[in-house]
Amino acid sequence: MALTDCKIVEFPKIHDHRGNLTFIESGRHVHFDIARVYYLYDVPGGAERGGHAHKDLSQIILAISGSFDVVLDDGHEKKTFHLNRSHQGLFVCPMIWRELNNFSSGAVCLVLASNFYDESDYFRDYGEFQSVVQGGAN
Ligand code: TYD
């Protein structure tokens, strides 16, 4: 899996004059089993989140409300995605460094994750991450 596998995923959207509805089924609209859901909210203006990579975890990141940017980096190149639609998510495969920034006021970032929280799955040091990916090891 590589940066080219990190793509925008479209989820079903049921249009309704009373308000739209989107649903996400584990293993169907998301090709991994969802083990955990978490969300970022009350993000102050100018704040940045992320700043790490995961060894094994796959994720889908959604802007449930508002907007923000996700900068993905495989240690060689970077790609920026602007998320601003509640029915779209960004699939992020393992071994990709991510930074989240440019949060709009009131933005909510929902994350669907393939596993439970495990601090040992993180690279939190960019230099360490880069030396592993550039060395070809995992
Ligand atoms: P972190 O993953 O660094 O947040 P972000 O990527 O959004 O900037 O996590 C921040 C803190 O929250 C850290 O102390 C770990 C804790 N945490 C959990 O306990 N469970 C979780 O599911 C997540 C995502 C984080």
PDB file of C-alpha atoms and ligand atoms in Angstrom:
ATOM      1  CA  MET A   1       0.000   0.000   0.000  1.00  0.00           C
ATOM      2  CA  ALA A   2       1.257   3.446  -0.901  1.00  0.00           C
ATOM      3  CA  LEU A   3       0.298   7.097  -1.151  1.00  0.00           C
ATOM      4  CA  THR A   4      -1.469   6.325  -4.465  1.00  0.00           C
ATOM      5  CA  ASP A   5      -3.848   4.002  -2.523  1.00  0.00           C
ATOM      6  CA  CYS A   6      -4.944   6.921  -0.302  1.00  0.00           C
ATOM      7  CA  LYS A   7      -8.085   8.097  -2.041  1.00  0.00           C
ATOM      8  CA  ILE A   8     -11.387   9.847  -1.535  1.00  0.00           C
ATOM      9  CA  VAL A   9     -14.191   7.331  -0.893  1.00  0.00           C
ATOM     10  CA  GLU A  10     -17.821   8.214  -1.675  1.00  0.00           C
ATOM     11  CA  PHE A  11     -20.502   7.021   0.734  1.00  0.00           C
ATOM     12  CA  PRO A  12     -24.220   6.691  -0.019  1.00  0.00           C
ATOM     13  CA  LYS A  13     -26.155   9.931   0.321  1.00  0.00           C
ATOM     14  CA  ILE A  14     -29.924   9.857   0.747  1.00  0.00           C
ATOM     15  CA  HIS A  15     -31.202  13.257  -0.350  1.00  0.00           C
ATOM     16  CA  ASP A  16     -34.206  14.436   1.631  1.00  0.00           C
ATOM     17  CA  HIS A  17     -35.797  17.855   1.976  1.00  0.00           C
ATOM     18  CA  ARG A  18     -35.786  17.230   5.752  1.00  0.00           C
ATOM     19  CA  GLY A  19     -32.000  16.833   5.651  1.00  0.00           C
ATOM     20  CA  ASN A  20     -29.606  14.427   3.981  1.00  0.00           C
ATOM     21  CA  LEU A  21     -28.509  11.077   5.380  1.00  0.00           C
ATOM     22  CA  THR A  22     -25.293   9.114   4.851  1.00  0.00           C
ATOM     23  CA  PHE A  23     -24.573   5.638   6.139  1.00  0.00           C
ATOM     24  CA  ILE A  24     -21.382   3.601   6.295  1.00  0.00           C
ATOM     25  CA  GLU A  25     -21.392  -0.187   6.617  1.00  0.00           C
ATOM     26  CA  SER A  26     -18.291  -1.915   7.943  1.00  0.00           C
ATOM     27  CA  GLY A  27     -16.641  -4.244   5.412  1.00  0.00           C
ATOM     28  CA  ARG A  28     -18.974  -2.963   2.676  1.00  0.00           C
ATOM     29  CA  HIS A  29     -18.447   0.745   2.080  1.00  0.00           C
ATOM     30  CA  VAL A  30     -15.196   0.493   4.037  1.00  0.00           C
ATOM     31  CA  HIS A  31     -13.016  -2.441   3.022  1.00  0.00           C
ATOM     32  CA  PHE A  32     -11.804  -3.105   6.580  1.00  0.00           C
ATOM     33  CA  ASP A  33     -13.758  -4.019   9.683  1.00  0.00           C
ATOM     34  CA  ILE A  34     -14.326  -0.877  11.733  1.00  0.00           C
ATOM     35  CA  ALA A  35     -12.998  -1.506  15.254  1.00  0.00           C
ATOM     36  CA  ARG A  36     -13.010   2.078  16.515  1.00  0.00           C
ATOM     37  CA  VAL A  37     -14.563   5.449  15.795  1.00  0.00           C
ATOM     38  CA  TYR A  38     -13.203   8.697  17.177  1.00  0.00           C
ATOM     39  CA  TYR A  39     -13.721  12.345  16.394  1.00  0.00           C
ATOM     40  CA  LEU A  40     -12.013  15.686  16.756  1.00  0.00           C
ATOM     41  CA  TYR A  41     -14.122  18.724  17.590  1.00  0.00           C
ATOM     42  CA  ASP A  42     -13.788  22.175  19.220  1.00  0.00           C
ATOM     43  CA  VAL A  43     -10.538  22.521  17.277  1.00  0.00           C
ATOM     44  CA  PRO A  44      -9.210  26.057  17.889  1.00  0.00           C
ATOM     45  CA  GLY A  45      -8.364  28.232  14.859  1.00  0.00           C
ATOM     46  CA  GLY A  46      -4.830  27.594  13.603  1.00  0.00           C
ATOM     47  CA  ALA A  47      -4.464  24.280  15.461  1.00  0.00           C
ATOM     48  CA  GLU A  48      -2.849  21.246  13.830  1.00  0.00           C
ATOM     49  CA  ARG A  49      -3.640  17.614  14.607  1.00  0.00           C
ATOM     50  CA  GLY A  50      -2.084  14.364  13.500  1.00  0.00           C
ATOM     51  CA  GLY A  51       1.677  14.576  13.169  1.00  0.00           C
ATOM     52  CA  HIS A  52       2.212  10.833  13.166  1.00  0.00           C
ATOM     53  CA  ALA A  53       2.035   7.654  11.098  1.00  0.00           C
ATOM     54  CA  HIS A  54       0.650   4.208  11.908  1.00  0.00           C
ATOM     55  CA  LYS A  55       2.445   0.922  11.376  1.00  0.00           C
ATOM     56  CA  ASP A  56      -0.619  -1.275  10.727  1.00  0.00           C
ATOM     57  CA  LEU A  57      -3.720   0.872  11.154  1.00  0.00           C
ATOM     58  CA  SER A  58      -5.969   1.782   8.228  1.00  0.00           C
ATOM     59  CA  GLN A  59      -8.302   4.744   8.614  1.00  0.00           C
ATOM     60  CA  ILE A  60     -10.986   6.715   6.855  1.00  0.00           C
ATOM     61  CA  ILE A  61     -11.065  10.403   7.739  1.00  0.00           C
ATOM     62  CA  LEU A  62     -14.273  12.395   7.180  1.00  0.00           C
ATOM     63  CA  ALA A  63     -15.196  16.042   7.551  1.00  0.00           C
ATOM     64  CA  ILE A  64     -18.606  15.366   9.103  1.00  0.00           C
ATOM     65  CA  SER A  65     -19.057  19.107   9.525  1.00  0.00           C
ATOM     66  CA  GLY A  66     -17.010  22.040   8.218  1.00  0.00           C
ATOM     67  CA  SER A  67     -13.713  21.501   6.468  1.00  0.00           C
ATOM     68  CA  PHE A  68      -9.991  20.903   6.968  1.00  0.00           C
ATOM     69  CA  ASP A  69      -6.917  19.781   5.041  1.00  0.00           C
ATOM     70  CA  VAL A  70      -5.144  16.449   5.372  1.00  0.00           C
ATOM     71  CA  VAL A  71      -1.517  16.375   4.233  1.00  0.00           C
ATOM     72  CA  LEU A  72      -0.319  12.826   3.544  1.00  0.00           C
ATOM     73  CA  ASP A  73       3.363  11.960   3.244  1.00  0.00           C
ATOM     74  CA  ASP A  74       4.925   8.584   2.439  1.00  0.00           C
ATOM     75  CA  GLY A  75       8.452   9.822   3.252  1.00  0.00           C
ATOM     76  CA  HIS A  76       9.101  10.637  -0.402  1.00  0.00           C
ATOM     77  CA  GLU A  77       6.230  12.832  -1.530  1.00  0.00           C
ATOM     78  CA  LYS A  78       3.297  14.734  -0.043  1.00  0.00           C
ATOM     79  CA  LYS A  79      -0.298  15.070  -1.170  1.00  0.00           C
ATOM     80  CA  THR A  80      -2.912  17.442   0.283  1.00  0.00           C
ATOM     81  CA  PHE A  81      -6.637  16.657   0.394  1.00  0.00           C
ATOM     82  CA  HIS A  82      -9.242  19.271   1.286  1.00  0.00           C
ATOM     83  CA  LEU A  83     -12.166  17.535   3.021  1.00  0.00           C
ATOM     84  CA  ASN A  84     -15.473  19.410   3.115  1.00  0.00           C
ATOM     85  CA  ARG A  85     -18.255  16.925   2.252  1.00  0.00           C
ATOM     86  CA  SER A  86     -20.080  14.810   4.847  1.00  0.00           C
ATOM     87  CA  HIS A  87     -20.568  11.933   2.380  1.00  0.00           C
ATOM     88  CA  GLN A  88     -16.881  11.619   1.422  1.00  0.00           C
ATOM     89  CA  GLY A  89     -13.963  10.175   3.342  1.00  0.00           C
ATOM     90  CA  LEU A  90     -10.230   9.872   2.784  1.00  0.00           C
ATOM     91  CA  PHE A  91      -8.791   6.360   3.025  1.00  0.00           C
ATOM     92  CA  VAL A  92      -5.348   6.407   4.646  1.00  0.00           C
ATOM     93  CA  CYS A  93      -3.327   3.189   4.523  1.00  0.00           C
ATOM     94  CA  PRO A  94      -0.633   2.214   7.040  1.00  0.00           C
ATOM     95  CA  MET A  95       2.842   3.825   6.939  1.00  0.00           C
ATOM     96  CA  ILE A  96       1.649   7.265   5.854  1.00  0.00           C
ATOM     97  CA  TRP A  97       2.525  10.358   7.865  1.00  0.00           C
ATOM     98  CA  ARG A  98      -0.487  12.675   8.213  1.00  0.00           C
ATOM     99  CA  GLU A  99      -0.990  16.275   9.325  1.00  0.00           C
ATOM    100  CA  LEU A 100      -4.453  17.811   9.704  1.00  0.00           C
ATOM    101  CA  ASN A 101      -4.719  21.589   9.550  1.00  0.00           C
ATOM    102  CA  ASN A 102      -6.721  24.539   8.198  1.00  0.00           C
ATOM    103  CA  PHE A 103      -9.780  23.568  10.289  1.00  0.00           C
ATOM    104  CA  SER A 104     -12.839  25.734   9.685  1.00  0.00           C
ATOM    105  CA  SER A 105     -14.777  27.026  12.661  1.00  0.00           C
ATOM    106  CA  GLY A 106     -16.996  24.243  14.052  1.00  0.00           C
ATOM    107  CA  ALA A 107     -15.337  21.505  11.959  1.00  0.00           C
ATOM    108  CA  VAL A 108     -15.806  17.919  13.130  1.00  0.00           C
ATOM    109  CA  CYS A 109     -13.332  15.263  11.953  1.00  0.00           C
ATOM    110  CA  LEU A 110     -14.648  11.716  12.227  1.00  0.00           C
ATOM    111  CA  VAL A 111     -12.188   8.816  11.929  1.00  0.00           C
ATOM    112  CA  LEU A 112     -13.070   5.168  11.238  1.00  0.00           C
ATOM    113  CA  ALA A 113     -10.190   2.937  12.297  1.00  0.00           C
ATOM    114  CA  SER A 114      -9.360  -0.712  11.628  1.00  0.00           C
ATOM    115  CA  ASN A 115      -8.148  -1.403  15.156  1.00  0.00           C
ATOM    116  CA  PHE A 116      -8.313  -0.316  18.774  1.00  0.00           C
ATOM    117  CA  TYR A 117      -6.090   2.462  20.080  1.00  0.00           C
ATOM    118  CA  ASP A 118      -2.539   1.173  20.507  1.00  0.00           C
ATOM    119  CA  GLU A 119       0.287   3.614  21.183  1.00  0.00           C
ATOM    120  CA  SER A 120       2.867   1.047  19.983  1.00  0.00           C
ATOM    121  CA  ASP A 121       1.329   1.288  16.482  1.00  0.00           C
ATOM    122  CA  TYR A 122       2.414   4.954  16.179  1.00  0.00           C
ATOM    123  CA  PHE A 123       5.454   6.621  14.687  1.00  0.00           C
ATOM    124  CA  ARG A 124       5.467  10.000  16.423  1.00  0.00           C
ATOM    125  CA  ASP A 125       8.968  10.977  15.333  1.00  0.00           C
ATOM    126  CA  TYR A 126       9.165  12.054  11.672  1.00  0.00           C
ATOM    127  CA  GLY A 127      12.891  11.288  11.408  1.00  0.00           C
ATOM    128  CA  GLU A 128      12.312   7.740  12.647  1.00  0.00           C
ATOM    129  CA  PHE A 129       9.392   7.269  10.237  1.00  0.00           C
ATOM    130  CA  GLN A 130      11.443   8.588   7.322  1.00  0.00           C
ATOM    131  CA  SER A 131      14.409   6.371   8.043  1.00  0.00           C
ATOM    132  CA  VAL A 132      12.147   3.299   8.158  1.00  0.00           C
ATOM    133  CA  VAL A 133      10.298   4.060   4.896  1.00  0.00           C
ATOM    134  CA  GLN A 134      13.407   5.196   3.063  1.00  0.00           C
ATOM    135  CA  GLY A 135      15.279   2.136   4.286  1.00  0.00           C
ATOM    136  CA  GLY A 136      12.488  -0.010   2.883  1.00  0.00           C
ATOM    137  CA  ALA A 137      11.842  -1.681   6.256  1.00  0.00           C
ATOM    138  CA  ASN A 138       8.517  -1.725   8.063  1.00  0.00           C
TER     139      ASN A 138
HETATM  140  P1  TYD B   1      -3.490  11.424  18.699  1.00  0.00           P
HETATM  141  O1  TYD B   1      -3.686  10.167  17.939  1.00  0.00           O
HETATM  142  O2  TYD B   1      -2.091  11.950  18.789  1.00  0.00           O
HETATM  143  O3  TYD B   1      -4.432  12.581  18.123  1.00  0.00           O
HETATM  144  P2  TYD B   1      -4.474  13.302  16.691  1.00  0.00           P
HETATM  145  O4  TYD B   1      -3.880  12.396  15.696  1.00  0.00           O
HETATM  146  O5  TYD B   1      -5.887  13.537  16.448  1.00  0.00           O
HETATM  147  O6  TYD B   1      -3.758  14.611  16.792  1.00  0.00           O
HETATM  148  O7  TYD B   1      -4.091  11.224  20.152  1.00  0.00           O
HETATM  149  C1  TYD B   1      -4.162  12.281  21.098  1.00  0.00           C
HETATM  150  C2  TYD B   1      -4.286  11.659  22.476  1.00  0.00           C
HETATM  151  O8  TYD B   1      -5.501  10.913  22.606  1.00  0.00           O
HETATM  152  C3  TYD B   1      -3.147  10.697  22.809  1.00  0.00           C
HETATM  153  O9  TYD B   1      -2.808  10.904  24.171  1.00  0.00           O
HETATM  154  C4  TYD B   1      -3.768   9.330  22.660  1.00  0.00           C
HETATM  155  C5  TYD B   1      -5.233   9.557  22.958  1.00  0.00           C
HETATM  156  N1  TYD B   1      -6.105   8.683  22.169  1.00  0.00           N
HETATM  157  C6  TYD B   1      -6.789   7.658  22.784  1.00  0.00           C
HETATM  158  O10 TYD B   1      -6.677   7.425  24.011  1.00  0.00           O
HETATM  159  N2  TYD B   1      -7.615   6.851  22.029  1.00  0.00           N
HETATM  160  C7  TYD B   1      -7.779   7.055  20.696  1.00  0.00           C
HETATM  161  O11 TYD B   1      -8.553   6.315  20.038  1.00  0.00           O
HETATM  162  C8  TYD B   1      -7.048   8.118  20.068  1.00  0.00           C
HETATM  163  C9  TYD B   1      -7.169   8.384  18.587  1.00  0.00           C
HETATM  164  C10 TYD B   1      -6.224   8.906  20.831  1.00  0.00           C
END
